[in-house]
Coordinates of C-alpha atoms and ligand atoms in Angstrom, one line a residue:
X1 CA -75.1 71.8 8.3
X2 CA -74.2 74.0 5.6
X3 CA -72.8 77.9 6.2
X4 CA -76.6 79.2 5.2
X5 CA -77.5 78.2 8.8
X6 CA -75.0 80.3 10.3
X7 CA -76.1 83.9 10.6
X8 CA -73.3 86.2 12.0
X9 CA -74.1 87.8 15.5
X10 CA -72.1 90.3 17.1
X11 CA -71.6 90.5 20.9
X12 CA -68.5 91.8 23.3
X13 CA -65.8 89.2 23.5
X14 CA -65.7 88.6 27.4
X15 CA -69.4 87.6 27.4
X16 CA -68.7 85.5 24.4
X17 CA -65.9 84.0 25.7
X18 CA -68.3 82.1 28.8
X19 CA -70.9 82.1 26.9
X20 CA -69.6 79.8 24.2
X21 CA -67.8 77.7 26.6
X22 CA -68.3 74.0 25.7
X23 CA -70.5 74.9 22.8
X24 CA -69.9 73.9 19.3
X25 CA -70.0 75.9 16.5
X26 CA -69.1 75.3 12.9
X27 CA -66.0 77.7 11.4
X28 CA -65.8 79.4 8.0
X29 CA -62.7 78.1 6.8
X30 CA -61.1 80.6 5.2
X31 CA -63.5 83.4 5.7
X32 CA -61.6 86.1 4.7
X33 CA -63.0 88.5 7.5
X34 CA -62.9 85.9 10.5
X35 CA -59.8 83.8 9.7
X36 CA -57.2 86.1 11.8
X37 CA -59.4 87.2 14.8
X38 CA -59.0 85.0 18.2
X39 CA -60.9 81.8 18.7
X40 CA -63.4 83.5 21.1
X41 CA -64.4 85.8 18.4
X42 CA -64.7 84.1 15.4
X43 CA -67.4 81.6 17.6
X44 CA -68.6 84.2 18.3
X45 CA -69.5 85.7 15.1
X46 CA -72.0 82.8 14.0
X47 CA -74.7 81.4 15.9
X48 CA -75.1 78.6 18.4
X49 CA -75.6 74.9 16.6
X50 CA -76.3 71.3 17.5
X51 CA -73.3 71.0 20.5
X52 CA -73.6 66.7 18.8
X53 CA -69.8 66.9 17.8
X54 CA -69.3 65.5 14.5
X55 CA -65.8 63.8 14.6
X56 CA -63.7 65.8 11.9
X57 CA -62.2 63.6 9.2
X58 CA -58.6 63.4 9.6
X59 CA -56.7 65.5 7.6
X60 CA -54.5 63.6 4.8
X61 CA -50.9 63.6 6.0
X62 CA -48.0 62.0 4.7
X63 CA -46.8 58.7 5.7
X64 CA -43.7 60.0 7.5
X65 CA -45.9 62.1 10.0
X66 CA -47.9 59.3 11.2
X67 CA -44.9 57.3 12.0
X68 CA -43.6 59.9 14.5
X69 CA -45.0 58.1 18.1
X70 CA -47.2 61.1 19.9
X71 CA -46.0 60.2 23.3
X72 CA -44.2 62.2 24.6
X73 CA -46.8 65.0 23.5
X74 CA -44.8 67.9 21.6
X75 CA -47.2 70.1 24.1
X76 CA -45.5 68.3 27.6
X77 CA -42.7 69.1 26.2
X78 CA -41.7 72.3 28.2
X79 CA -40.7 70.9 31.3
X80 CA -41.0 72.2 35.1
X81 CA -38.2 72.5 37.4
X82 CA -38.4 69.9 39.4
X83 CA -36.9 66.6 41.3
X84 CA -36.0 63.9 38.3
X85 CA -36.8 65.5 35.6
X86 CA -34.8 64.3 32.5
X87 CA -32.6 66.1 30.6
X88 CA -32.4 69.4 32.4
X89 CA -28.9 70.6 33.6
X90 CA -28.3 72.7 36.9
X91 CA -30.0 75.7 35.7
X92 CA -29.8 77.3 39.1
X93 CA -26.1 76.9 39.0
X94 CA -25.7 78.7 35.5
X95 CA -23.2 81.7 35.5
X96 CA -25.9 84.2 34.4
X97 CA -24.0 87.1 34.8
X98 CA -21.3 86.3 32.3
X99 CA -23.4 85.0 29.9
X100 CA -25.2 87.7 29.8
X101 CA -22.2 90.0 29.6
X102 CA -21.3 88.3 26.1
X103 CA -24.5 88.5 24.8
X104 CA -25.0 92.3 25.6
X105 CA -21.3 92.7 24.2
X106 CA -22.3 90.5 21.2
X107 CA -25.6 92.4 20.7
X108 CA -24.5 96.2 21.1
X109 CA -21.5 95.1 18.5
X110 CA -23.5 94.3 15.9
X111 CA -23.1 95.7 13.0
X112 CA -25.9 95.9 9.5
X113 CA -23.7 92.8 8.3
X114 CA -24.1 90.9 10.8
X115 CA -27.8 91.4 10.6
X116 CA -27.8 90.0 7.1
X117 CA -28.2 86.5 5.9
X118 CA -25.1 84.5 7.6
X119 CA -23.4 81.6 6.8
X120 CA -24.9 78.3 6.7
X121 CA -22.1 76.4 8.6
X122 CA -22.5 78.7 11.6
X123 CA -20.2 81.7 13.0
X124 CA -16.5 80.9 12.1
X125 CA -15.3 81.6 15.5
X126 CA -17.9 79.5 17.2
X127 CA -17.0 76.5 14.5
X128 CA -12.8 77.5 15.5
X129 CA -13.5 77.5 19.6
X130 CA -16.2 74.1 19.3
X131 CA -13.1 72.2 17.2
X132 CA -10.6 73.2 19.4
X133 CA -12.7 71.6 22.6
X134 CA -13.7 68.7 20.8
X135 CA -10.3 67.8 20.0
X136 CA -8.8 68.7 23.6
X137 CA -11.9 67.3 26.1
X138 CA -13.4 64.2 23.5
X139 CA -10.4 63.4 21.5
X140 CA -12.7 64.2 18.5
X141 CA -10.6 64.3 15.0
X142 CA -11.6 67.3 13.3
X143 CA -11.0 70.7 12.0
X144 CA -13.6 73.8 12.2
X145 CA -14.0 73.4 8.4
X146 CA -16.1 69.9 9.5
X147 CA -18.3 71.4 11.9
X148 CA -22.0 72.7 10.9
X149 CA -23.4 74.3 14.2
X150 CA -27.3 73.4 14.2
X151 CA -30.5 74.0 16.5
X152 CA -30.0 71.0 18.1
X153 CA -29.2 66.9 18.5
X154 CA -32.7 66.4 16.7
X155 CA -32.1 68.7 13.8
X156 CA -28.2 67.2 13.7
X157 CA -30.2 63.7 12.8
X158 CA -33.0 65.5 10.1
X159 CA -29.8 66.9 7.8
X160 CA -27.9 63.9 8.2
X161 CA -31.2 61.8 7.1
X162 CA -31.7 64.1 4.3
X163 CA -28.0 64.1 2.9
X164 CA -27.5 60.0 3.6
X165 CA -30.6 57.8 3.8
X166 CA -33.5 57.2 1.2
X167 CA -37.0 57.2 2.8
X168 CA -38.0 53.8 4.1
X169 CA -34.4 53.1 4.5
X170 CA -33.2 50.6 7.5
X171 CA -31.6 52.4 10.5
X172 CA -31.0 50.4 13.2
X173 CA -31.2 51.9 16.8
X174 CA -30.0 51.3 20.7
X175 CA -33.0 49.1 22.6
X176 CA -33.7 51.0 24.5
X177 CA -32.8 54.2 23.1
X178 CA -33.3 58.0 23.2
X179 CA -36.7 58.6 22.1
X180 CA -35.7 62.0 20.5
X181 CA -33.9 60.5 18.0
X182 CA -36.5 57.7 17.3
X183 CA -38.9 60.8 16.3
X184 CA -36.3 62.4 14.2
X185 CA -35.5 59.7 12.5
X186 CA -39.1 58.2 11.9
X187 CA -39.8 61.8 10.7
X188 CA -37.4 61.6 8.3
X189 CA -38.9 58.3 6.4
X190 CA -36.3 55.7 8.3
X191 CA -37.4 52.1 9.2
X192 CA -36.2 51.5 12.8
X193 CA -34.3 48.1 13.5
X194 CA -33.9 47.4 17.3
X195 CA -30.5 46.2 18.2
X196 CA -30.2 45.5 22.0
X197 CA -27.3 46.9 24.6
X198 CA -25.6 45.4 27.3
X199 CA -23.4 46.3 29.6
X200 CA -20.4 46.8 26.9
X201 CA -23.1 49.0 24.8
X202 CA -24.7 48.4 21.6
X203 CA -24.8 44.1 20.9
X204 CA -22.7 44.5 17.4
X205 CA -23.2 40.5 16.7
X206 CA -27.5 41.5 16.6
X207 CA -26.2 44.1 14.3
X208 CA -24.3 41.9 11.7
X209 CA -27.4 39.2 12.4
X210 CA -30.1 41.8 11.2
X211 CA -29.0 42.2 7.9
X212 CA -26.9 43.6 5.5
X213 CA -29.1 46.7 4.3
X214 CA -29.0 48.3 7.1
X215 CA -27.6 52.1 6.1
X216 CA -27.0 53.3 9.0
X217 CA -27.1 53.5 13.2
X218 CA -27.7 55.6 15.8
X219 CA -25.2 55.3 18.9
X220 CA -24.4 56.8 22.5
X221 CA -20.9 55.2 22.8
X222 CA -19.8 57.6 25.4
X223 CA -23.1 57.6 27.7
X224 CA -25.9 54.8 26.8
X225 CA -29.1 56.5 26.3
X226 CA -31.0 55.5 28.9
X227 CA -29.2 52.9 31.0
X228 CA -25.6 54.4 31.1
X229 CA -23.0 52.1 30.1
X230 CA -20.0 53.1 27.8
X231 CA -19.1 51.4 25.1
X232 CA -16.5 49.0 25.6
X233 CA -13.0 49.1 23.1
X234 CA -14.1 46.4 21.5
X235 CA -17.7 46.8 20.4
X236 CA -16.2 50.1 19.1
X237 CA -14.0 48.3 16.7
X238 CA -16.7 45.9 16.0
X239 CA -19.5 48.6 15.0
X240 CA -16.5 50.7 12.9
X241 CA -15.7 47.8 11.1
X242 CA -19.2 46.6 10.5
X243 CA -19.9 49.8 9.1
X244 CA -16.7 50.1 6.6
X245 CA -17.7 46.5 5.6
X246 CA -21.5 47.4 4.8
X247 CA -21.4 50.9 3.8
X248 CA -22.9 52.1 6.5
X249 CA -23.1 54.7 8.7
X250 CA -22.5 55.5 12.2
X251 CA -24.3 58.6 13.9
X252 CA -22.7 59.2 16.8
X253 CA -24.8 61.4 19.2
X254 CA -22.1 62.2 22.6
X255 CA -25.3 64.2 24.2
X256 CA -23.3 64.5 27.6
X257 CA -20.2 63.1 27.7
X258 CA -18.4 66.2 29.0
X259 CA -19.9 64.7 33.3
X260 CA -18.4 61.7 34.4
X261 CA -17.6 60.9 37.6
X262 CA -16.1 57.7 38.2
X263 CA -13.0 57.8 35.4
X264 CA -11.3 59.7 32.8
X265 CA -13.5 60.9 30.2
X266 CA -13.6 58.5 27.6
X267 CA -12.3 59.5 24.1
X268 CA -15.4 59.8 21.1
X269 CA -16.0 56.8 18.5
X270 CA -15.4 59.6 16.0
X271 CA -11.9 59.7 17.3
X272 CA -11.0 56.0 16.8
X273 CA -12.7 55.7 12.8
X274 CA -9.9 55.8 10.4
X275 CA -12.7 55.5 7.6
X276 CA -14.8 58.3 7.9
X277 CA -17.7 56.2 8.7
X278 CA -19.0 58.2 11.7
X279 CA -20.9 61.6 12.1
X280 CA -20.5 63.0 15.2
X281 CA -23.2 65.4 16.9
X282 CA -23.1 67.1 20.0
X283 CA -25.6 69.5 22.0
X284 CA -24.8 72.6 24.8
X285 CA -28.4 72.1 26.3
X286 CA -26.8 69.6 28.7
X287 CA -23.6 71.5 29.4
X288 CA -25.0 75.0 29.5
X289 CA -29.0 75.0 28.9
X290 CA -31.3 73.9 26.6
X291 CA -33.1 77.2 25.7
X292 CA -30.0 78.3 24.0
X293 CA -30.9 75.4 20.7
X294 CA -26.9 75.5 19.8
X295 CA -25.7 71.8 18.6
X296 CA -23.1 70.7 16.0
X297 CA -22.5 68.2 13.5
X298 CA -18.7 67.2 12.6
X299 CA -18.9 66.3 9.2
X300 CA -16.6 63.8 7.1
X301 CA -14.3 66.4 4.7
X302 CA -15.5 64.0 2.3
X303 CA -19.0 64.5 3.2
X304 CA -18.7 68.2 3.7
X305 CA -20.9 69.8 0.3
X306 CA -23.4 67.5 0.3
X307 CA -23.9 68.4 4.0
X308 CA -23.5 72.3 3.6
X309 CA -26.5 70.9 0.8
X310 CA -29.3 69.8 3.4
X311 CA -28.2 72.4 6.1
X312 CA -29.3 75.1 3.9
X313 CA -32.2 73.1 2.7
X314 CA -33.3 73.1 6.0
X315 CA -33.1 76.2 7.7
X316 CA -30.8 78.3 6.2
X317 CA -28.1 79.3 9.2
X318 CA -28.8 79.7 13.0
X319 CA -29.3 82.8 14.9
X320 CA -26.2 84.8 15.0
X321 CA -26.9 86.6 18.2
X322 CA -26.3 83.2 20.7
X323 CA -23.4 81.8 18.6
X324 CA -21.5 85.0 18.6
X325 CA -22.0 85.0 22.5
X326 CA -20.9 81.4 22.7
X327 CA -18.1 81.8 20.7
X328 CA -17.2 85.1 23.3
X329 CA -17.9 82.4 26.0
X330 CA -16.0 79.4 24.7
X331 CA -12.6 81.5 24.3
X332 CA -12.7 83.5 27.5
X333 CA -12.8 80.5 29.5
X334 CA -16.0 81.1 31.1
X335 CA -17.3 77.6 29.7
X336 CA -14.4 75.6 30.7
X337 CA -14.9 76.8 34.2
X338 CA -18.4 75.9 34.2
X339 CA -18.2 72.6 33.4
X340 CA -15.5 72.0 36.1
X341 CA -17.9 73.5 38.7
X342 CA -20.5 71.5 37.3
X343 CA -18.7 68.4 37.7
X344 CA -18.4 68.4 41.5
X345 CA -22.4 69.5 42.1
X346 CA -23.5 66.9 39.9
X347 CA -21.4 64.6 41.8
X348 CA -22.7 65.8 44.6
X349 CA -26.5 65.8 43.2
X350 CA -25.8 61.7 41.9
X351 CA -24.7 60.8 45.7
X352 CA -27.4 62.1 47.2
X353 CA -29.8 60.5 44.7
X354 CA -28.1 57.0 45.2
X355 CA -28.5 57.4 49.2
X356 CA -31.7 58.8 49.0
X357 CA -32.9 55.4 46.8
X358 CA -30.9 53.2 49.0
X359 CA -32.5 54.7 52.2
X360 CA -36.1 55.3 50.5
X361 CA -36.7 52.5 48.1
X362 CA -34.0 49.6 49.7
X363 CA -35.0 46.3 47.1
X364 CA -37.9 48.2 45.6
X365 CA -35.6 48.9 42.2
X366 CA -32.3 48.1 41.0
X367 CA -29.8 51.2 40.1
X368 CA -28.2 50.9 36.4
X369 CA -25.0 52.5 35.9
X370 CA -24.3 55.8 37.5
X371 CA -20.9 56.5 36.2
X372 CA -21.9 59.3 33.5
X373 CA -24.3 62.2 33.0
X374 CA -27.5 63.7 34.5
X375 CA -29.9 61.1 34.9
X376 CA -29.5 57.4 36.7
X377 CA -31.7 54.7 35.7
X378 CA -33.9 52.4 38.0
X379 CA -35.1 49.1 37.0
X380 CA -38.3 47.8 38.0
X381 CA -40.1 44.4 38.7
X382 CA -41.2 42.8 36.0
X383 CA -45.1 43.0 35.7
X384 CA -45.0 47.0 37.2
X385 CA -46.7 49.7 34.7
X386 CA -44.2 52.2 35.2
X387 CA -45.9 54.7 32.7
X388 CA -48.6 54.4 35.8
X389 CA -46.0 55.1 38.2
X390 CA -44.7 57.3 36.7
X391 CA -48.2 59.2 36.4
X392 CA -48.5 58.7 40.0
X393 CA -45.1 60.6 41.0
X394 CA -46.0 63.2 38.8
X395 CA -49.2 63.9 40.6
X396 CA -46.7 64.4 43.6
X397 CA -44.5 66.8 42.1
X398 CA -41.8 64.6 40.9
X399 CA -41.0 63.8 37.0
X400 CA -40.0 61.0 35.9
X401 CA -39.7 59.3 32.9
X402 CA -41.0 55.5 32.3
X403 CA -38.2 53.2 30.5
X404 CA -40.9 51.7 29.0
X405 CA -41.2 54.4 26.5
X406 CA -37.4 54.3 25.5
X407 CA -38.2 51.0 23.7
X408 CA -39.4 50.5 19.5
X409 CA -40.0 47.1 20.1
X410 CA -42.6 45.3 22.1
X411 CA -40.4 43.9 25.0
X412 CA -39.9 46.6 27.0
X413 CA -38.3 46.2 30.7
X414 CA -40.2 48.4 33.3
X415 CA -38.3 51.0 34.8
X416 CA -37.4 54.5 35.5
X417 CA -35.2 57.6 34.4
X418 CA -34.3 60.0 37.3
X419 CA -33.0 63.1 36.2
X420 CA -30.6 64.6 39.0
X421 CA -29.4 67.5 37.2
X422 CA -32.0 69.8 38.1
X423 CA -32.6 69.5 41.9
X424 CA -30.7 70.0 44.7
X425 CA -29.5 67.4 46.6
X426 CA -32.1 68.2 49.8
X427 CA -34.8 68.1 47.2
X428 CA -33.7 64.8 45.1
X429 CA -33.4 63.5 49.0
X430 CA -37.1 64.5 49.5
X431 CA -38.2 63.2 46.0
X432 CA -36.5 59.5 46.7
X433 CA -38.7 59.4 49.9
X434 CA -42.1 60.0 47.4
X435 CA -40.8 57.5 44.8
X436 CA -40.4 54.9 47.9
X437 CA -44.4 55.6 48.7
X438 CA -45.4 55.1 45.6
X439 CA -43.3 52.1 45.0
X440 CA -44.8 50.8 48.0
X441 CA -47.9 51.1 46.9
X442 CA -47.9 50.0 43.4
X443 CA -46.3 46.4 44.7
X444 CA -49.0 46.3 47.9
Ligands
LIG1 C1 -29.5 61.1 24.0 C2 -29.8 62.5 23.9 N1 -29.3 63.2 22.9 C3 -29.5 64.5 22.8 C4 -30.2 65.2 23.7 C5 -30.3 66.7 23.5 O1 -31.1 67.1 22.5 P1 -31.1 68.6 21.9 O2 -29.8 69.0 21.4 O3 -32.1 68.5 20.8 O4 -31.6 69.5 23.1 C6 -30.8 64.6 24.7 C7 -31.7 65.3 25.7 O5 -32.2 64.8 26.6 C8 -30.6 63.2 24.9 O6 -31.1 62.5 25.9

């Protein structure tokens, strides 16, 4: 069809909008007096055509996009409040009030400077109070001249990509791992190498096995992402030294470390590397909530330009409205408090979880460890689709993630992420009793 058969038509846009429902009609691209108007509209300014649709060639993208796996969708990505959901903290525990104290304080302070371009590293006092934690709660070495304060774990992994790998470089990753950092990484032109865990963490003899080029890897020392173990002493001098010896690096991602129930809080890998082999990142959507995008990157001193470099490559500087009010936050102790509060209901939120599954769903699964963090992880039986279970749950209000889709190579062990951070204990009690159904069923 060619734009001659389109005639423009003009009609009200409520009629338009049912009246074009399901109907196809060809665009204009780039018709300068359609392009900005709402969807409804511009249909409706040409006429009706064959409804046959005529699959669109795909657009020529670069090699780096199509890597990035769609699942999960970018649009699921805003997640409901409910029972298991992954990767949501207690948000109906956060101290509202005083947060929102420091940010009208921060907001009615600010002056025309501070609504100027800002500095790329982040707000000073936020980089001076984040140092001064990290040292104290993770044992992390470092002063706020090494700290970059980013939107997030994801982001953290894009400027370290840009300043330190080559595309098509070898980056080897945890199997399973965090999915979010698969994406970021594949998005940034890196070759992913799965290196299995066990129950002392990442398998550091794989490592060595699968070759010398590999430039970098991606770890969760403190809090294996999904299944939960720490990494042991030893695997920690393992990876530092197989990293010294091959010029690589270590990204060390410590997404939660600050909720740990069963010991003292084990130090960061960061802490321990005498070589400046390791760049550390770490995220407050866990420990206060994920809408407010604040992460950071500790940064080698000898690393420091060439990552001040990429940052401003990437996005310039953050939003100075949040970090100022996190900064406020972080020195008047309202953090600190929080995090010791949350401590005890996420204890609290974990046993109810664990008697809910023992009374719900008995030998139906098996519990990984549940030392550590907000979610516990379930193993299956072999041969169960638990991306179909997981469906099913969600069609009953409860969301779960399937291991499954924490794996980049093909054997993948079926299984289940349940998020405990979110719900209260009544509620994950409830939600254990729907998981048992539908385990039920599925092995019927
Ligand atoms: C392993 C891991 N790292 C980091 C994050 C947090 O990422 P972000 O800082 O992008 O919110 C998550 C969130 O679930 C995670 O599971």
């Amino acid at each position: 069809m060619n734009q001659a058969d389109l005639s423009p038509v003009t009609a009200p846009v409520d009629l338009v909008e049912q009246e074009f429902e399901n109907t196809f009609v060809q665009e204009l691209p780039g018709d300068p007096v359609t392009a900005n108007y709402p969807r409804a509209v511009r249909n409706a300014c040409y006429t009706r055509v064959d409804p046959t649709p005529v699959p669109a060639p795909r657009p020529r993208t670069s090699l780096r996009e199509r890597a990035v796996p769609n699942q999960p969708s970018p649009t699921s990505w805003s997640l409901p409040i409910v029972p298991f959901q992954v990767g949501l903290p207690a948000l109906d525990l956060f101290p509202h009030a005083a947060w929102a104290k420091s940010v009208a304080r921060q907001l009615r302070a600010e002056t025309p400077e501070q609504l100027a371009y800002s500095d790329p590293a982040g707000l000073r006092a936020l980089r001076v109070a984040i140092a001064e934690h990290l040292r104290a709660s993770r044992a992390v070495r470092c002063v706020a001249d090494q700290i970059l304060i980013v939107p997030g774990s994801q982001a953290a992994l894009r400027i370290a990509a840009a300043t330190l790998l080559e595309p098509n470089d070898r980056v080897a990753v945890e199997e399973p791992g965090y999915f979010g950092a698969h994406r970021a990484l594949r998005a940034a032109g890196a070759q992913l190498v799965p290196v299995p865990v066990d129950a002392e963490g990442l398998h550091v003899a794989t490592l060595q096995r699968r070759g010398a080029n590999i430039r970098a890897v991606y770890v969760t020392p403190s809090h294996q992402y999904p299944l939960g173990m720490t990494m042991s002493a030893s695997r920690r001098f393992a990876l530092l030294d197989w990293a010294a010896r091959n010029d690589a690096w270590i990204l060390e991602d410590d997404y939660d470390s600050e909720f740990r129930y069963v010991s003292r809080p084990v130090g960061a890998l960061q802490g321990m590397d005498a070589r400046d082999r390791v760049i550390y990142t770490g995220t407050f959507s866990k420990a206060l909530f994920p809408a407010v995008r604040v992460g950071y990157v500790v940064v080698p001193p000898t690393l420091w330009t060439r990552f001040m470099q990429s940052r401003f490559a990437f996005d310039l500087f953050m939003p100075t409205l949040y970090q100022g009010a996190l900064a406020e936050f972080l020195e008047e102790g309202h953090f600190a408090r929080h995090l010791r509060r949350m401590r005890s209901a996420y204890l609290e939120r974990r046993d109810a979880l664990l008697r809910g599954l023992a009374r719900h769903c008995g030998d139906l699964l098996s519990v990984s460890n549940s030392d550590a963090g907000l979610h516990v992880t379930v193993m299956l039986r072999d041969g169960i689709d638990d991306q179909d279970v997981a469906a099913r749950l969600g069609r009953r209000g409860v969301a779960t993630l399937a291991l499954s889709s924490s794996y980049v190579g093909p054997t993948r062990r079926p299984g289940l992420l349940l998020g405990f951070g979110c719900a209260e204990p009544r509620r994950l009690l409830e939600a254990t009793r729907v998981l048992g159904d539908v385990l039920t069923e599925t092995v019927r």
